[in-house]
Amino acid sequence: MEKHHVKPMISEKDVNRRIQELGEQISKDYAGKTIRLICVLKGGSFFMCELAKRISCDVTLDFMSVSSYGGDTKSSGVVKIVKDLDESIKGKDVLVVEDIVDSGRTLSYLLSMLNDRQPASLKLCTLLDKPERRVVDVKVDYTGFEIPDAFVVGYGLDYDQIYRNLPFIGEVVFD
Ligand code: 5GP
């Protein structure tokens, strides 16, 4: 692994405060409904748990795992489903919970695939968004923080599988 350090970008306190706000907003928007939260593994897992704890409506949870195909298809955003959802989402109010939206390719593909399964509603909540990097248009319904173009870790996000457990968001800086 290249020599690097992690420079703090968003403190644990600020992340927690923002997740609290998102939880309150989502609770209002979905009042009286049951929300099916869909976590995109592995990065979305820390954020989903923290968010779910702060939502006052009933929630059910499901998980999926995707990986990009290599080569040419990567740029088209076609992803392979490594682990599909356990339950049908037909007629459910679905909220996809992601760690970060970058080019938008993965989510654009994922959302259109989920939409084909006829949920009652389908929205997207992301902890982080890098709007400068967007290549494919994706409608983000709830955003934690917009950040500049940097490679970040923590709160579920990894660098070579480490740092997911950092309780804050940090930027990887190569020395
Ligand atoms: P997209 O399809 O939007 O380009 O890619 C989104 C995925 O790329 C995220 O789910 C995440 O796995 C990865 N990714 C994008 N930016 C970062 C980053 O700054 N840090 C980390 N750890 N992963 C990132």
Short mmCIF file of N, CA and C and ligand atoms in Angstrom, two decimals:
data_model
loop_
_atom_site.label_atom_id
_atom_site.label_comp_id
_atom_site.label_asym_id
_atom_site.label_seq_id
_atom_site.Cartn_x
_atom_site.Cartn_y
_atom_site.Cartn_z
N MET A 1 0.85 -1.20 0.00
CA MET A 1 0.00 0.00 0.00
C MET A 1 0.89 1.26 0.00
N GLU A 2 0.55 2.20 -0.84
CA GLU A 2 1.33 3.44 -0.94
C GLU A 2 1.33 4.21 0.38
N LYS A 3 2.42 4.91 0.65
CA LYS A 3 2.50 5.65 1.91
C LYS A 3 1.49 6.81 1.88
N HIS A 4 0.73 6.91 2.92
CA HIS A 4 -0.33 7.92 2.95
C HIS A 4 -0.72 8.23 4.38
N HIS A 5 -1.50 9.27 4.56
CA HIS A 5 -2.14 9.48 5.87
C HIS A 5 -3.58 9.92 5.62
N VAL A 6 -4.36 9.87 6.69
CA VAL A 6 -5.77 10.26 6.58
C VAL A 6 -5.97 11.62 7.24
N LYS A 7 -6.42 12.57 6.44
CA LYS A 7 -6.61 13.93 6.94
C LYS A 7 -8.10 14.13 7.25
N PRO A 8 -8.45 14.45 8.49
CA PRO A 8 -9.86 14.61 8.83
C PRO A 8 -10.57 15.65 7.96
N MET A 9 -11.77 15.32 7.50
CA MET A 9 -12.54 16.25 6.66
C MET A 9 -13.84 16.64 7.34
N ILE A 10 -14.58 15.64 7.83
CA ILE A 10 -15.85 15.93 8.53
C ILE A 10 -15.82 15.17 9.86
N SER A 11 -15.98 15.90 10.96
CA SER A 11 -15.83 15.30 12.29
C SER A 11 -16.99 14.36 12.61
N GLU A 12 -16.76 13.48 13.57
CA GLU A 12 -17.79 12.55 14.01
C GLU A 12 -19.03 13.31 14.49
N LYS A 13 -18.78 14.40 15.20
CA LYS A 13 -19.90 15.20 15.73
C LYS A 13 -20.75 15.76 14.58
N ASP A 14 -20.10 16.30 13.58
CA ASP A 14 -20.83 16.87 12.44
C ASP A 14 -21.57 15.80 11.64
N VAL A 15 -20.95 14.64 11.47
CA VAL A 15 -21.62 13.56 10.74
C VAL A 15 -22.87 13.13 11.51
N ASN A 16 -22.71 12.94 12.81
CA ASN A 16 -23.85 12.50 13.62
C ASN A 16 -24.98 13.53 13.61
N ARG A 17 -24.61 14.80 13.70
CA ARG A 17 -25.63 15.86 13.70
C ARG A 17 -26.40 15.85 12.37
N ARG A 18 -25.67 15.69 11.28
CA ARG A 18 -26.31 15.70 9.96
C ARG A 18 -27.20 14.47 9.77
N ILE A 19 -26.76 13.31 10.28
CA ILE A 19 -27.59 12.10 10.15
C ILE A 19 -28.88 12.28 10.97
N GLN A 20 -28.76 12.92 12.11
CA GLN A 20 -29.96 13.22 12.92
C GLN A 20 -30.95 14.05 12.10
N GLU A 21 -30.44 15.09 11.43
CA GLU A 21 -31.31 15.96 10.61
C GLU A 21 -31.96 15.16 9.48
N LEU A 22 -31.17 14.33 8.82
CA LEU A 22 -31.72 13.52 7.72
C LEU A 22 -32.81 12.59 8.25
N GLY A 23 -32.56 11.98 9.41
CA GLY A 23 -33.54 11.08 10.02
C GLY A 23 -34.85 11.79 10.30
N GLU A 24 -34.74 13.02 10.80
CA GLU A 24 -35.96 13.78 11.12
C GLU A 24 -36.72 14.13 9.83
N GLN A 25 -35.98 14.55 8.81
CA GLN A 25 -36.62 14.90 7.54
C GLN A 25 -37.31 13.69 6.92
N ILE A 26 -36.62 12.56 6.91
CA ILE A 26 -37.18 11.33 6.33
C ILE A 26 -38.40 10.88 7.12
N SER A 27 -38.34 11.00 8.44
CA SER A 27 -39.49 10.61 9.29
C SER A 27 -40.72 11.45 8.94
N LYS A 28 -40.50 12.74 8.67
CA LYS A 28 -41.62 13.62 8.29
C LYS A 28 -42.17 13.23 6.93
N ASP A 29 -41.25 13.04 5.97
CA ASP A 29 -41.66 12.77 4.59
C ASP A 29 -42.41 11.44 4.44
N TYR A 30 -42.08 10.48 5.29
CA TYR A 30 -42.68 9.14 5.18
C TYR A 30 -43.67 8.87 6.32
N ALA A 31 -44.15 9.92 6.98
CA ALA A 31 -45.03 9.73 8.15
C ALA A 31 -46.16 8.74 7.85
N GLY A 32 -46.36 7.77 8.71
CA GLY A 32 -47.44 6.80 8.56
C GLY A 32 -47.11 5.63 7.64
N LYS A 33 -45.94 5.68 7.03
CA LYS A 33 -45.56 4.60 6.10
C LYS A 33 -44.49 3.70 6.71
N THR A 34 -44.31 2.55 6.10
CA THR A 34 -43.19 1.68 6.47
C THR A 34 -42.14 1.80 5.37
N ILE A 35 -40.93 2.13 5.77
CA ILE A 35 -39.86 2.35 4.78
C ILE A 35 -39.02 1.09 4.65
N ARG A 36 -38.82 0.66 3.41
CA ARG A 36 -37.88 -0.44 3.16
C ARG A 36 -36.52 0.19 2.86
N LEU A 37 -35.62 0.14 3.83
CA LEU A 37 -34.27 0.68 3.62
C LEU A 37 -33.42 -0.37 2.92
N ILE A 38 -32.79 0.02 1.83
CA ILE A 38 -31.91 -0.90 1.12
C ILE A 38 -30.48 -0.41 1.23
N CYS A 39 -29.67 -1.23 1.85
CA CYS A 39 -28.27 -0.88 2.04
C CYS A 39 -27.44 -1.49 0.93
N VAL A 40 -26.61 -0.67 0.30
CA VAL A 40 -25.68 -1.19 -0.69
C VAL A 40 -24.36 -1.49 0.05
N LEU A 41 -24.07 -2.78 0.15
CA LEU A 41 -22.89 -3.25 0.91
C LEU A 41 -21.61 -2.94 0.15
N LYS A 42 -20.43 -2.81 0.82
CA LYS A 42 -20.38 -2.78 2.26
C LYS A 42 -20.43 -1.35 2.78
N GLY A 43 -20.09 -0.42 1.88
CA GLY A 43 -19.91 0.98 2.29
C GLY A 43 -21.11 1.61 2.98
N GLY A 44 -22.31 1.23 2.55
CA GLY A 44 -23.51 1.88 3.08
C GLY A 44 -23.93 1.40 4.47
N SER A 45 -23.24 0.36 4.99
CA SER A 45 -23.76 -0.29 6.19
C SER A 45 -23.70 0.57 7.45
N PHE A 46 -22.60 1.29 7.65
CA PHE A 46 -22.49 2.13 8.85
C PHE A 46 -23.53 3.24 8.81
N PHE A 47 -23.63 3.87 7.66
CA PHE A 47 -24.59 4.98 7.50
C PHE A 47 -26.02 4.48 7.68
N MET A 48 -26.34 3.32 7.08
CA MET A 48 -27.73 2.84 7.20
C MET A 48 -28.11 2.58 8.65
N CYS A 49 -27.24 1.96 9.41
CA CYS A 49 -27.56 1.67 10.82
C CYS A 49 -27.79 2.96 11.59
N GLU A 50 -26.89 3.92 11.41
CA GLU A 50 -27.03 5.19 12.14
C GLU A 50 -28.28 5.94 11.72
N LEU A 51 -28.57 5.89 10.42
CA LEU A 51 -29.76 6.59 9.93
C LEU A 51 -31.04 5.91 10.43
N ALA A 52 -31.07 4.59 10.35
CA ALA A 52 -32.27 3.84 10.76
C ALA A 52 -32.63 4.13 12.22
N LYS A 53 -31.61 4.28 13.07
CA LYS A 53 -31.86 4.54 14.49
C LYS A 53 -32.54 5.89 14.72
N ARG A 54 -32.39 6.78 13.73
CA ARG A 54 -32.92 8.13 13.89
C ARG A 54 -34.20 8.37 13.09
N ILE A 55 -34.78 7.30 12.55
CA ILE A 55 -36.05 7.40 11.82
C ILE A 55 -37.16 6.89 12.74
N SER A 56 -38.21 7.68 12.86
CA SER A 56 -39.26 7.30 13.82
C SER A 56 -40.38 6.47 13.18
N CYS A 57 -40.42 6.37 11.84
CA CYS A 57 -41.41 5.50 11.18
C CYS A 57 -40.95 4.05 11.33
N ASP A 58 -41.85 3.12 10.97
CA ASP A 58 -41.43 1.72 10.92
C ASP A 58 -40.47 1.55 9.75
N VAL A 59 -39.40 0.79 9.96
CA VAL A 59 -38.51 0.48 8.84
C VAL A 59 -38.25 -1.02 8.77
N THR A 60 -38.07 -1.50 7.56
CA THR A 60 -37.57 -2.86 7.36
C THR A 60 -36.27 -2.71 6.57
N LEU A 61 -35.39 -3.68 6.73
CA LEU A 61 -34.05 -3.57 6.13
C LEU A 61 -33.80 -4.68 5.14
N ASP A 62 -33.10 -4.34 4.08
CA ASP A 62 -32.63 -5.39 3.18
C ASP A 62 -31.28 -4.93 2.62
N PHE A 63 -30.53 -5.87 2.10
CA PHE A 63 -29.14 -5.59 1.70
C PHE A 63 -28.87 -6.12 0.31
N MET A 64 -28.07 -5.38 -0.45
CA MET A 64 -27.59 -5.94 -1.70
C MET A 64 -26.12 -5.58 -1.91
N SER A 65 -25.47 -6.39 -2.69
CA SER A 65 -24.06 -6.15 -2.94
C SER A 65 -23.82 -6.20 -4.43
N VAL A 66 -23.11 -5.23 -4.94
CA VAL A 66 -22.87 -5.17 -6.38
C VAL A 66 -21.38 -4.99 -6.65
N SER A 67 -20.94 -5.41 -7.82
CA SER A 67 -19.57 -5.09 -8.21
C SER A 67 -19.57 -4.71 -9.68
N SER A 68 -18.65 -3.81 -10.02
CA SER A 68 -18.58 -3.36 -11.41
C SER A 68 -17.96 -4.46 -12.27
N TYR A 69 -18.45 -4.58 -13.48
CA TYR A 69 -17.77 -5.45 -14.44
C TYR A 69 -16.50 -4.74 -14.87
N GLY A 70 -15.45 -5.48 -15.19
CA GLY A 70 -14.23 -4.84 -15.67
C GLY A 70 -14.36 -4.45 -17.13
N GLY A 71 -13.28 -3.88 -17.66
CA GLY A 71 -13.20 -3.58 -19.09
C GLY A 71 -14.20 -2.54 -19.56
N ASP A 72 -14.66 -2.72 -20.79
CA ASP A 72 -15.49 -1.71 -21.44
C ASP A 72 -16.80 -1.44 -20.74
N THR A 73 -17.38 -2.49 -20.17
CA THR A 73 -18.71 -2.31 -19.59
C THR A 73 -18.67 -1.44 -18.34
N LYS A 74 -17.47 -1.27 -17.76
CA LYS A 74 -17.37 -0.47 -16.54
C LYS A 74 -17.89 0.95 -16.75
N SER A 75 -17.51 1.52 -17.90
CA SER A 75 -17.91 2.90 -18.17
C SER A 75 -19.41 3.02 -18.42
N SER A 76 -20.05 1.93 -18.76
CA SER A 76 -21.49 2.00 -18.97
C SER A 76 -22.23 1.88 -17.64
N GLY A 77 -21.50 1.55 -16.58
CA GLY A 77 -22.11 1.46 -15.26
C GLY A 77 -22.86 0.17 -15.03
N VAL A 78 -22.70 -0.78 -15.94
CA VAL A 78 -23.38 -2.05 -15.73
C VAL A 78 -22.73 -2.77 -14.57
N VAL A 79 -23.52 -3.10 -13.57
CA VAL A 79 -22.95 -3.75 -12.39
C VAL A 79 -23.49 -5.16 -12.26
N LYS A 80 -22.67 -5.99 -11.64
CA LYS A 80 -23.07 -7.36 -11.41
C LYS A 80 -23.65 -7.44 -10.00
N ILE A 81 -24.78 -8.09 -9.87
CA ILE A 81 -25.35 -8.26 -8.54
C ILE A 81 -24.68 -9.45 -7.87
N VAL A 82 -23.92 -9.17 -6.84
CA VAL A 82 -23.20 -10.22 -6.12
C VAL A 82 -24.13 -10.84 -5.08
N LYS A 83 -24.93 -10.00 -4.46
CA LYS A 83 -25.95 -10.49 -3.54
C LYS A 83 -27.22 -9.68 -3.79
N ASP A 84 -28.29 -10.37 -4.14
CA ASP A 84 -29.54 -9.66 -4.41
C ASP A 84 -30.34 -9.50 -3.11
N LEU A 85 -31.39 -8.70 -3.18
CA LEU A 85 -32.27 -8.50 -2.02
C LEU A 85 -32.90 -9.83 -1.62
N ASP A 86 -33.24 -9.96 -0.34
CA ASP A 86 -33.92 -11.17 0.13
C ASP A 86 -35.42 -11.12 -0.18
N GLU A 87 -35.99 -9.91 -0.14
CA GLU A 87 -37.44 -9.76 -0.26
C GLU A 87 -37.80 -8.98 -1.52
N SER A 88 -39.03 -9.22 -2.01
CA SER A 88 -39.54 -8.43 -3.12
C SER A 88 -39.80 -7.00 -2.66
N ILE A 89 -39.61 -6.02 -3.56
CA ILE A 89 -39.89 -4.63 -3.19
C ILE A 89 -41.17 -4.13 -3.87
N LYS A 90 -41.89 -5.02 -4.54
CA LYS A 90 -43.11 -4.62 -5.24
C LYS A 90 -44.09 -3.97 -4.26
N GLY A 91 -44.52 -2.75 -4.59
CA GLY A 91 -45.50 -2.04 -3.76
C GLY A 91 -44.92 -1.43 -2.48
N LYS A 92 -43.61 -1.51 -2.28
CA LYS A 92 -42.98 -0.98 -1.06
C LYS A 92 -42.43 0.43 -1.29
N ASP A 93 -42.34 1.19 -0.19
CA ASP A 93 -41.70 2.50 -0.25
C ASP A 93 -40.21 2.30 0.03
N VAL A 94 -39.44 2.36 -1.04
CA VAL A 94 -38.04 1.97 -0.97
C VAL A 94 -37.12 3.20 -0.89
N LEU A 95 -36.21 3.15 0.07
CA LEU A 95 -35.19 4.18 0.18
C LEU A 95 -33.82 3.51 0.13
N VAL A 96 -33.09 3.79 -0.94
CA VAL A 96 -31.74 3.22 -1.10
C VAL A 96 -30.76 4.08 -0.32
N VAL A 97 -29.95 3.43 0.50
CA VAL A 97 -29.00 4.15 1.34
C VAL A 97 -27.58 3.84 0.86
N GLU A 98 -26.89 4.87 0.41
CA GLU A 98 -25.55 4.72 -0.15
C GLU A 98 -24.54 5.54 0.64
N ASP A 99 -23.28 5.13 0.52
CA ASP A 99 -22.23 5.90 1.18
C ASP A 99 -21.86 7.16 0.39
N ILE A 100 -21.68 6.98 -0.94
CA ILE A 100 -21.18 8.10 -1.73
C ILE A 100 -21.65 7.99 -3.18
N VAL A 101 -21.99 9.11 -3.78
CA VAL A 101 -22.27 9.14 -5.22
C VAL A 101 -21.13 9.90 -5.88
N ASP A 102 -20.50 9.23 -6.82
CA ASP A 102 -19.32 9.78 -7.48
C ASP A 102 -19.69 10.07 -8.94
N SER A 103 -19.36 9.18 -9.87
CA SER A 103 -19.75 9.41 -11.26
C SER A 103 -21.27 9.26 -11.43
N GLY A 104 -21.87 8.48 -10.55
CA GLY A 104 -23.30 8.23 -10.63
C GLY A 104 -23.64 6.98 -11.43
N ARG A 105 -22.64 6.36 -12.01
CA ARG A 105 -22.90 5.21 -12.90
C ARG A 105 -23.54 4.04 -12.17
N THR A 106 -22.96 3.69 -11.02
CA THR A 106 -23.46 2.53 -10.29
C THR A 106 -24.91 2.73 -9.89
N LEU A 107 -25.19 3.90 -9.32
CA LEU A 107 -26.54 4.12 -8.81
C LEU A 107 -27.57 4.28 -9.90
N SER A 108 -27.16 4.90 -10.99
CA SER A 108 -28.09 5.07 -12.10
C SER A 108 -28.55 3.70 -12.59
N TYR A 109 -27.62 2.77 -12.69
CA TYR A 109 -27.96 1.42 -13.12
C TYR A 109 -28.82 0.71 -12.07
N LEU A 110 -28.39 0.83 -10.83
CA LEU A 110 -29.08 0.16 -9.72
C LEU A 110 -30.52 0.66 -9.57
N LEU A 111 -30.68 1.97 -9.67
CA LEU A 111 -32.02 2.54 -9.48
C LEU A 111 -32.96 2.11 -10.60
N SER A 112 -32.44 2.06 -11.83
CA SER A 112 -33.34 1.67 -12.92
C SER A 112 -33.71 0.19 -12.79
N MET A 113 -32.77 -0.61 -12.30
CA MET A 113 -33.06 -2.03 -12.09
C MET A 113 -34.11 -2.21 -10.97
N LEU A 114 -33.96 -1.44 -9.90
CA LEU A 114 -34.92 -1.55 -8.80
C LEU A 114 -36.29 -1.02 -9.21
N ASN A 115 -36.28 0.01 -10.03
CA ASN A 115 -37.54 0.60 -10.50
C ASN A 115 -38.36 -0.40 -11.32
N ASP A 116 -37.66 -1.26 -12.06
CA ASP A 116 -38.35 -2.29 -12.85
C ASP A 116 -39.11 -3.28 -11.97
N ARG A 117 -38.76 -3.32 -10.70
CA ARG A 117 -39.42 -4.27 -9.78
C ARG A 117 -40.69 -3.67 -9.15
N GLN A 118 -41.10 -2.53 -9.65
CA GLN A 118 -42.37 -1.88 -9.30
C GLN A 118 -42.57 -1.56 -7.81
N PRO A 119 -41.62 -0.84 -7.22
CA PRO A 119 -41.88 -0.36 -5.85
C PRO A 119 -42.95 0.74 -5.89
N ALA A 120 -43.61 0.99 -4.75
CA ALA A 120 -44.60 2.09 -4.70
C ALA A 120 -43.87 3.41 -4.88
N SER A 121 -42.69 3.54 -4.28
CA SER A 121 -41.85 4.72 -4.47
C SER A 121 -40.39 4.30 -4.33
N LEU A 122 -39.52 5.09 -4.94
CA LEU A 122 -38.09 4.75 -4.91
C LEU A 122 -37.29 6.04 -4.76
N LYS A 123 -36.59 6.16 -3.65
CA LYS A 123 -35.77 7.36 -3.42
C LYS A 123 -34.36 6.97 -3.03
N LEU A 124 -33.49 7.96 -3.07
CA LEU A 124 -32.07 7.72 -2.79
C LEU A 124 -31.56 8.68 -1.72
N CYS A 125 -30.88 8.09 -0.75
CA CYS A 125 -30.25 8.89 0.31
C CYS A 125 -28.76 8.55 0.33
N THR A 126 -27.92 9.56 0.21
CA THR A 126 -26.48 9.31 0.25
C THR A 126 -25.82 10.17 1.33
N LEU A 127 -24.84 9.59 2.00
CA LEU A 127 -24.14 10.36 3.03
C LEU A 127 -23.29 11.44 2.37
N LEU A 128 -22.60 11.06 1.28
CA LEU A 128 -21.69 12.00 0.62
C LEU A 128 -21.98 12.08 -0.86
N ASP A 129 -21.75 13.25 -1.41
CA ASP A 129 -21.94 13.45 -2.84
C ASP A 129 -20.77 14.27 -3.38
N LYS A 130 -20.23 13.80 -4.50
CA LYS A 130 -19.16 14.56 -5.17
C LYS A 130 -19.73 15.06 -6.49
N PRO A 131 -20.51 16.15 -6.48
CA PRO A 131 -21.20 16.59 -7.70
C PRO A 131 -20.27 16.89 -8.87
N GLU A 132 -19.06 17.37 -8.57
CA GLU A 132 -18.09 17.70 -9.65
C GLU A 132 -17.74 16.49 -10.52
N ARG A 133 -17.88 15.30 -9.93
CA ARG A 133 -17.44 14.09 -10.62
C ARG A 133 -18.55 13.43 -11.43
N ARG A 134 -19.75 14.01 -11.40
CA ARG A 134 -20.89 13.32 -12.01
C ARG A 134 -20.75 13.18 -13.51
N VAL A 135 -20.99 11.99 -14.00
CA VAL A 135 -20.97 11.70 -15.44
C VAL A 135 -22.39 11.35 -15.89
N VAL A 136 -23.09 10.62 -15.04
CA VAL A 136 -24.47 10.23 -15.34
C VAL A 136 -25.39 10.93 -14.35
N ASP A 137 -26.47 11.49 -14.86
CA ASP A 137 -27.41 12.22 -14.01
C ASP A 137 -28.14 11.26 -13.06
N VAL A 138 -28.07 11.54 -11.77
CA VAL A 138 -28.78 10.72 -10.79
C VAL A 138 -29.52 11.68 -9.86
N LYS A 139 -30.81 11.39 -9.63
CA LYS A 139 -31.57 12.26 -8.73
C LYS A 139 -31.32 11.79 -7.29
N VAL A 140 -30.66 12.65 -6.52
CA VAL A 140 -30.40 12.32 -5.12
C VAL A 140 -31.46 13.03 -4.28
N ASP A 141 -32.23 12.28 -3.50
CA ASP A 141 -33.32 12.88 -2.72
C ASP A 141 -32.84 13.43 -1.38
N TYR A 142 -31.90 12.75 -0.77
CA TYR A 142 -31.36 13.20 0.52
C TYR A 142 -29.84 13.09 0.48
N THR A 143 -29.17 14.21 0.78
CA THR A 143 -27.70 14.23 0.78
C THR A 143 -27.20 14.67 2.14
N GLY A 144 -26.23 13.93 2.68
CA GLY A 144 -25.60 14.34 3.93
C GLY A 144 -24.70 15.54 3.70
N PHE A 145 -23.68 15.36 2.88
CA PHE A 145 -22.71 16.42 2.62
C PHE A 145 -22.27 16.37 1.17
N GLU A 146 -22.16 17.56 0.56
CA GLU A 146 -21.49 17.65 -0.74
C GLU A 146 -20.02 17.90 -0.44
N ILE A 147 -19.16 17.12 -1.07
CA ILE A 147 -17.72 17.27 -0.81
C ILE A 147 -16.97 17.49 -2.13
N PRO A 148 -15.77 18.08 -2.03
CA PRO A 148 -14.98 18.26 -3.26
C PRO A 148 -14.43 16.93 -3.77
N ASP A 149 -13.80 16.97 -4.91
CA ASP A 149 -13.25 15.76 -5.52
C ASP A 149 -12.01 15.31 -4.77
N ALA A 150 -12.21 14.40 -3.82
CA ALA A 150 -11.10 13.84 -3.05
C ALA A 150 -11.45 12.39 -2.77
N PHE A 151 -10.45 11.57 -2.47
CA PHE A 151 -10.74 10.17 -2.12
C PHE A 151 -10.90 10.09 -0.60
N VAL A 152 -12.10 9.75 -0.17
CA VAL A 152 -12.40 9.79 1.26
C VAL A 152 -12.63 8.39 1.84
N VAL A 153 -12.41 8.30 3.13
CA VAL A 153 -12.60 7.03 3.85
C VAL A 153 -13.31 7.30 5.18
N GLY A 154 -13.74 6.22 5.80
CA GLY A 154 -14.40 6.32 7.09
C GLY A 154 -15.90 6.18 6.95
N TYR A 155 -16.56 5.90 8.06
CA TYR A 155 -18.02 5.76 8.07
C TYR A 155 -18.49 4.76 7.00
N GLY A 156 -17.75 3.68 6.87
CA GLY A 156 -18.12 2.65 5.90
C GLY A 156 -17.27 2.63 4.65
N LEU A 157 -16.64 3.76 4.35
CA LEU A 157 -15.83 3.85 3.12
C LEU A 157 -14.41 3.35 3.38
N ASP A 158 -13.87 2.62 2.42
CA ASP A 158 -12.57 1.99 2.63
C ASP A 158 -11.50 2.49 1.67
N TYR A 159 -10.26 2.20 2.06
CA TYR A 159 -9.12 2.25 1.14
C TYR A 159 -8.50 0.88 1.25
N ASP A 160 -8.63 0.07 0.19
CA ASP A 160 -8.12 -1.31 0.25
C ASP A 160 -8.69 -2.08 1.45
N GLN A 161 -9.95 -1.87 1.69
CA GLN A 161 -10.71 -2.57 2.75
C GLN A 161 -10.46 -2.09 4.18
N ILE A 162 -9.49 -1.17 4.37
CA ILE A 162 -9.33 -0.66 5.74
C ILE A 162 -10.00 0.71 5.88
N TYR A 163 -10.08 1.18 7.10
CA TYR A 163 -10.64 2.49 7.48
C TYR A 163 -12.17 2.56 7.51
N ARG A 164 -12.87 1.47 7.18
CA ARG A 164 -14.33 1.55 7.19
C ARG A 164 -14.85 1.95 8.57
N ASN A 165 -14.12 1.54 9.61
CA ASN A 165 -14.58 1.75 10.98
C ASN A 165 -14.23 3.12 11.55
N LEU A 166 -13.57 3.99 10.79
CA LEU A 166 -13.31 5.34 11.31
C LEU A 166 -14.65 6.03 11.56
N PRO A 167 -14.82 6.66 12.72
CA PRO A 167 -16.11 7.28 13.03
C PRO A 167 -16.28 8.68 12.41
N PHE A 168 -15.30 9.11 11.59
CA PHE A 168 -15.38 10.41 10.92
C PHE A 168 -15.05 10.21 9.44
N ILE A 169 -15.20 11.27 8.64
CA ILE A 169 -14.82 11.19 7.23
C ILE A 169 -13.44 11.83 7.08
N GLY A 170 -12.53 11.10 6.44
CA GLY A 170 -11.19 11.65 6.22
C GLY A 170 -10.78 11.51 4.78
N GLU A 171 -9.84 12.37 4.39
CA GLU A 171 -9.32 12.32 3.02
C GLU A 171 -8.00 11.56 3.02
N VAL A 172 -7.83 10.66 2.06
CA VAL A 172 -6.57 9.95 1.93
C VAL A 172 -5.59 10.86 1.18
N VAL A 173 -4.49 11.19 1.86
CA VAL A 173 -3.48 12.04 1.24
C VAL A 173 -2.20 11.22 1.08
N PHE A 174 -1.70 11.16 -0.14
CA PHE A 174 -0.49 10.38 -0.40
C PHE A 174 0.75 11.21 -0.11
N ASP A 175 1.67 10.63 0.70
CA ASP A 175 2.83 11.40 1.18
C ASP A 175 3.94 11.46 0.13
P1 5GP B 1 -20.03 5.79 -8.98
O1 5GP B 1 -20.69 4.72 -9.76
O2 5GP B 1 -20.96 6.86 -8.44
O3 5GP B 1 -18.85 6.39 -9.71
O4 5GP B 1 -19.30 5.03 -7.79
C1 5GP B 1 -19.77 4.94 -6.53
C2 5GP B 1 -18.89 3.99 -5.76
O5 5GP B 1 -17.49 4.28 -5.92
C3 5GP B 1 -19.17 4.16 -4.28
O6 5GP B 1 -20.22 3.33 -3.85
C4 5GP B 1 -17.84 3.79 -3.66
O7 5GP B 1 -17.76 2.39 -3.50
C5 5GP B 1 -16.81 4.19 -4.70
N1 5GP B 1 -16.23 5.52 -4.38
C6 5GP B 1 -16.40 6.67 -5.07
N2 5GP B 1 -15.74 7.69 -4.49
C7 5GP B 1 -15.12 7.18 -3.40
C8 5GP B 1 -14.28 7.75 -2.37
O8 5GP B 1 -13.96 8.96 -2.33
N3 5GP B 1 -13.86 6.89 -1.41
C9 5GP B 1 -14.16 5.57 -1.39
N4 5GP B 1 -13.68 4.84 -0.40
N5 5GP B 1 -14.96 5.00 -2.34
C10 5GP B 1 -15.43 5.80 -3.33
#
